[in-house]
Amino acid sequence: MKNAGTQSINTKRLFLRRITIDDAQAMFNNWACNAEVTKYMRWKAHRDIETTKFVINLWLKEYDSNDVYRWGIVYKENGELIGAIDVVSPDKVTQSAQIGYCLSKMYWNKGIMTESLKEVINYLFSKTDIKKTESWHHIDNQASGKVMLKSGMQFKEIKKDGDKDNNGNLCTIAVYELLKAL
Ligand SMILES: CC(C)(COP(=O)(O)OP(=O)(O)OC[C@H]1O[C@@H](n2cnc3c(N)ncnc32)[C@H](O)[C@@H]1OP(=O)(O)O)[C@@H](O)C(=O)NCCC(=O)NCCS
């Protein structure tokens, strides 16, 4: 399967690029430390910046593979790193990719994740052999569902016990997908 790895993407307001260890402070301050931001993520808010550094160091090793897609989201107006978007697990058998994302609360409701997700989907469909993107959210995380719909994905199904929350409890999820137009 053709892969492209994490190359930079330039959008109207954003610059999507690889995350580096120098981003640890911004990532910790802007989203990873905030339990409100991580409420519907699989992971809990980081207690200290050492945790953020540990996570970034794992990611740095993964960048060696060209089937790893993980971007930091830079807000061009102020150069701040404000979030991240990634492919959770590209599947070469089904040629599909699941996309996840997270954004600093200070920047919610400005259309930023929609702008990011649209461009990431476009990148995957134009530069790789991925033919289907899929995302899901905890049933209560309505804002995330809006992002998926506004990015062109279609609602597929509700799955009871479809995932685990960051307390380890099974939760109901809403699943969305988008097929590449042939
Ligand atoms: C979910 C998240 C990524 C959305 O990012 P964003 O940049 O604020 O999204 P956008 O501005 O592109 O769109 C958000 C939409 O949800 C709507 N919205 C916000 N809060 C909402 C709520 N509680 N209920 C319903 N809709 C809501 C907004 O009005 C907007 O829709 P609109 O454009 O029709 O007005 C961001 O809130 C976030 O990072 N949350 C924490 C991490 C997370 O939940 N990640 C996703 C896990 S599946």
CSV table of C-alpha atoms and ligand atoms in Angstrom, one decimal:
chain,number,residue,atom,x,y,z
A,1,MET,CA,0.0,0.0,0.0
A,2,LYS,CA,1.3,3.4,-0.9
A,3,ASN,CA,2.0,5.6,2.2
A,4,ALA,CA,3.2,9.1,2.5
A,5,GLY,CA,4.2,9.6,6.2
A,6,THR,CA,3.7,12.8,8.0
A,7,GLN,CA,4.5,15.6,5.6
A,8,SER,CA,3.6,19.2,6.4
A,9,ILE,CA,0.2,20.6,5.3
A,10,ASN,CA,-0.6,24.3,4.9
A,11,THR,CA,-4.2,25.5,5.2
A,12,LYS,CA,-5.7,28.9,5.3
A,13,ARG,CA,-5.2,29.5,9.1
A,14,LEU,CA,-3.1,26.5,10.1
A,15,PHE,CA,0.2,24.8,9.5
A,16,LEU,CA,0.1,21.0,10.2
A,17,ARG,CA,3.6,19.6,10.9
A,18,ARG,CA,5.4,16.9,12.8
A,19,ILE,CA,5.6,17.3,16.6
A,20,THR,CA,9.0,17.6,18.1
A,21,ILE,CA,10.3,17.4,21.7
A,22,ASP,CA,10.5,21.2,21.7
A,23,ASP,CA,6.7,21.2,21.6
A,24,ALA,CA,6.4,19.5,25.0
A,25,GLN,CA,5.6,22.7,27.0
A,26,ALA,CA,3.0,24.0,24.4
A,27,MET,CA,1.4,20.6,24.2
A,28,PHE,CA,1.2,20.2,28.0
A,29,ASN,CA,0.0,23.8,28.6
A,30,ASN,CA,-2.4,24.0,25.7
A,31,TRP,CA,-4.3,20.7,25.8
A,32,ALA,CA,-2.6,17.7,27.4
A,33,CYS,CA,-2.9,19.0,31.0
A,34,ASN,CA,-6.6,19.9,30.7
A,35,ALA,CA,-9.1,17.2,32.0
A,36,GLU,CA,-11.9,19.1,30.2
A,37,VAL,CA,-10.1,18.6,26.9
A,38,THR,CA,-9.3,14.9,27.6
A,39,LYS,CA,-12.7,14.0,29.0
A,40,TYR,CA,-13.7,12.0,25.9
A,41,MET,CA,-10.2,10.9,24.9
A,42,ARG,CA,-8.8,7.4,25.6
A,43,TRP,CA,-6.1,8.9,27.8
A,44,LYS,CA,-6.2,11.0,30.9
A,45,ALA,CA,-4.8,14.5,31.3
A,46,HIS,CA,-1.0,14.6,31.9
A,47,ARG,CA,-0.1,15.3,35.5
A,48,ASP,CA,3.3,16.9,34.6
A,49,ILE,CA,5.4,17.8,31.6
A,50,GLU,CA,7.5,14.7,32.0
A,51,THR,CA,4.5,12.6,30.9
A,52,THR,CA,4.1,14.8,27.8
A,53,LYS,CA,7.9,14.5,27.0
A,54,PHE,CA,7.6,10.7,27.4
A,55,VAL,CA,4.7,10.5,25.0
A,56,ILE,CA,6.4,12.8,22.4
A,57,ASN,CA,9.5,10.6,22.6
A,58,LEU,CA,7.4,7.5,21.7
A,59,TRP,CA,5.9,9.5,18.8
A,60,LEU,CA,9.4,10.5,17.6
A,61,LYS,CA,10.4,6.9,17.2
A,62,GLU,CA,7.2,6.2,15.2
A,63,TYR,CA,7.9,8.9,12.7
A,64,ASP,CA,10.5,6.6,11.2
A,65,SER,CA,7.7,4.6,9.6
A,66,ASN,CA,6.0,6.0,6.5
A,67,ASP,CA,2.6,4.7,7.6
A,68,VAL,CA,2.5,7.0,10.7
A,69,TYR,CA,0.4,10.1,10.3
A,70,ARG,CA,0.5,12.5,13.3
A,71,TRP,CA,0.5,16.3,13.0
A,72,GLY,CA,0.7,19.1,15.5
A,73,ILE,CA,-1.6,22.0,14.6
A,74,VAL,CA,0.0,25.4,14.5
A,75,TYR,CA,-2.2,28.5,14.5
A,76,LYS,CA,-0.4,30.7,12.0
A,77,GLU,CA,-1.7,34.0,13.4
A,78,ASN,CA,0.4,33.6,16.5
A,79,GLY,CA,2.7,30.5,15.7
A,80,GLU,CA,1.2,28.6,18.7
A,81,LEU,CA,0.9,24.8,18.7
A,82,ILE,CA,-2.7,24.4,19.7
A,83,GLY,CA,-3.6,20.7,19.1
A,84,ALA,CA,-2.9,17.5,17.3
A,85,ILE,CA,-4.6,15.2,14.7
A,86,ASP,CA,-3.5,11.7,13.8
A,87,VAL,CA,-4.4,8.5,12.2
A,88,VAL,CA,-5.0,6.0,15.0
A,89,SER,CA,-4.4,2.9,13.0
A,90,PRO,CA,-4.0,2.7,9.2
A,91,ASP,CA,-5.2,-0.7,8.1
A,92,LYS,CA,-3.5,-2.0,5.0
A,93,VAL,CA,-5.9,-4.9,4.5
A,94,THR,CA,-9.0,-2.7,4.4
A,95,GLN,CA,-7.1,0.4,3.1
A,96,SER,CA,-8.8,2.4,5.8
A,97,ALA,CA,-7.7,4.9,8.4
A,98,GLN,CA,-9.2,6.1,11.7
A,99,ILE,CA,-8.6,9.7,12.5
A,100,GLY,CA,-8.5,11.2,16.0
A,101,TYR,CA,-7.9,14.8,17.2
A,102,CYS,CA,-7.6,17.1,20.2
A,103,LEU,CA,-7.5,20.9,20.5
A,104,SER,CA,-6.8,23.5,23.1
A,105,LYS,CA,-10.0,24.7,24.7
A,106,MET,CA,-9.0,28.4,24.0
A,107,TYR,CA,-9.5,27.6,20.3
A,108,TRP,CA,-12.8,25.6,20.3
A,109,ASN,CA,-15.7,26.6,18.1
A,110,LYS,CA,-13.7,28.6,15.5
A,111,GLY,CA,-13.8,25.8,12.9
A,112,ILE,CA,-10.2,24.9,13.4
A,113,MET,CA,-10.6,21.1,13.8
A,114,THR,CA,-13.0,21.0,10.8
A,115,GLU,CA,-10.3,22.9,8.7
A,116,SER,CA,-7.7,20.3,9.9
A,117,LEU,CA,-9.8,17.2,9.4
A,118,LYS,CA,-10.8,18.2,5.9
A,119,GLU,CA,-7.2,18.7,4.9
A,120,VAL,CA,-6.0,15.5,6.5
A,121,ILE,CA,-8.7,13.5,4.7
A,122,ASN,CA,-7.7,15.2,1.5
A,123,TYR,CA,-4.0,14.4,2.2
A,124,LEU,CA,-4.8,10.7,2.8
A,125,PHE,CA,-6.9,10.3,-0.2
A,126,SER,CA,-4.6,12.1,-2.6
A,127,LYS,CA,-1.2,10.9,-1.4
A,128,THR,CA,-1.8,7.4,-0.1
A,129,ASP,CA,-3.8,4.3,-1.1
A,130,ILE,CA,-6.2,4.8,1.8
A,131,LYS,CA,-9.8,4.5,0.4
A,132,LYS,CA,-11.8,5.0,3.6
A,133,THR,CA,-11.5,7.3,6.6
A,134,GLU,CA,-13.4,6.6,9.8
A,135,SER,CA,-13.8,8.4,13.0
A,136,TRP,CA,-16.0,8.0,16.1
A,137,HIS,CA,-16.8,9.8,19.3
A,138,HIS,CA,-18.2,9.2,22.7
A,139,ILE,CA,-22.0,9.5,22.3
A,140,ASP,CA,-22.0,12.6,24.5
A,141,ASN,CA,-19.3,14.4,22.6
A,142,GLN,CA,-21.6,16.2,20.1
A,143,ALA,CA,-19.0,18.8,19.1
A,144,SER,CA,-16.8,16.1,17.6
A,145,GLY,CA,-19.7,14.6,15.6
A,146,LYS,CA,-20.3,18.1,14.1
A,147,VAL,CA,-16.7,18.2,13.1
A,148,MET,CA,-17.0,14.9,11.3
A,149,LEU,CA,-20.2,15.9,9.5
A,150,LYS,CA,-18.8,19.3,8.5
A,151,SER,CA,-15.7,17.6,7.1
A,152,GLY,CA,-17.8,15.5,4.8
A,153,MET,CA,-18.1,12.3,6.7
A,154,GLN,CA,-21.4,10.5,7.0
A,155,PHE,CA,-23.0,9.0,10.1
A,156,LYS,CA,-22.7,5.3,10.0
A,157,GLU,CA,-23.9,3.7,13.2
A,158,ILE,CA,-24.2,3.9,17.0
A,159,LYS,CA,-22.2,1.1,18.7
A,160,LYS,CA,-23.0,0.2,22.2
A,161,ASP,CA,-19.8,-0.7,24.2
A,162,GLY,CA,-17.9,0.3,21.1
A,163,ASP,CA,-14.9,1.8,22.9
A,164,LYS,CA,-13.4,2.3,26.4
A,165,ASP,CA,-13.3,5.8,28.0
A,166,ASN,CA,-10.2,7.0,29.9
A,167,ASN,CA,-11.6,5.4,33.2
A,168,GLY,CA,-11.5,2.0,31.5
A,169,ASN,CA,-15.3,1.8,31.2
A,170,LEU,CA,-17.0,0.6,28.0
A,171,CYS,CA,-18.9,3.4,26.3
A,172,THR,CA,-21.4,3.9,23.5
A,173,ILE,CA,-19.9,5.6,20.4
A,174,ALA,CA,-21.2,7.2,17.2
A,175,VAL,CA,-19.3,6.1,14.1
A,176,TYR,CA,-18.8,8.2,10.9
A,177,GLU,CA,-17.0,7.3,7.6
A,178,LEU,CA,-16.1,8.8,4.3
A,179,LEU,CA,-15.2,6.7,1.2
A,180,LYS,CA,-12.8,8.1,-1.4
A,181,ALA,CA,-14.7,9.1,-4.6
A,182,LEU,CA,-13.4,6.9,-7.4
B,1,LIG,C1,-14.2,18.2,19.5
B,1,LIG,C2,-13.2,19.3,19.1
B,1,LIG,C3,-12.0,18.7,18.4
B,1,LIG,C4,-13.9,20.3,18.2
B,1,LIG,O1,-13.0,21.2,17.6
B,1,LIG,P1,-13.4,22.7,17.1
B,1,LIG,O2,-12.3,23.3,16.4
B,1,LIG,O3,-14.0,23.4,18.3
B,1,LIG,O4,-14.6,22.3,16.1
B,1,LIG,P2,-15.3,23.2,15.0
B,1,LIG,O5,-15.3,24.6,15.5
B,1,LIG,O6,-14.7,22.9,13.7
B,1,LIG,O7,-16.8,22.7,15.1
B,1,LIG,C5,-17.5,22.4,16.3
B,1,LIG,C6,-19.0,22.4,16.1
B,1,LIG,O8,-19.6,21.8,17.3
B,1,LIG,C7,-20.5,22.7,17.8
B,1,LIG,N1,-20.6,22.4,19.3
B,1,LIG,C8,-19.7,22.8,20.2
B,1,LIG,N2,-20.1,22.4,21.4
B,1,LIG,C9,-21.2,21.6,21.2
B,1,LIG,C10,-22.0,20.9,22.1
B,1,LIG,N3,-21.8,20.8,23.4
B,1,LIG,N4,-23.1,20.2,21.5
B,1,LIG,C11,-23.3,20.3,20.2
B,1,LIG,N5,-22.6,21.0,19.3
B,1,LIG,C12,-21.5,21.7,19.8
B,1,LIG,C13,-20.1,24.0,17.4
B,1,LIG,O9,-21.1,25.0,17.5
B,1,LIG,C14,-19.6,23.8,16.0
B,1,LIG,O10,-20.6,23.6,15.1
B,1,LIG,P3,-21.1,24.8,14.1
B,1,LIG,O11,-19.9,25.1,13.2
B,1,LIG,O12,-22.2,24.2,13.3
B,1,LIG,O13,-21.5,25.9,15.0
B,1,LIG,C15,-12.7,20.1,20.3
B,1,LIG,O14,-13.8,20.5,21.1
B,1,LIG,C16,-11.8,19.3,21.2
B,1,LIG,O15,-10.6,19.2,21.0
B,1,LIG,N6,-12.4,18.6,22.2
B,1,LIG,C17,-11.6,17.8,23.2
B,1,LIG,C18,-11.0,16.6,22.5
B,1,LIG,C19,-12.0,15.7,21.8
B,1,LIG,O16,-13.1,15.6,22.2
B,1,LIG,N7,-11.5,15.1,20.7
B,1,LIG,C20,-12.4,14.3,19.9
B,1,LIG,C21,-12.5,13.0,20.4
B,1,LIG,S1,-13.6,12.0,19.4
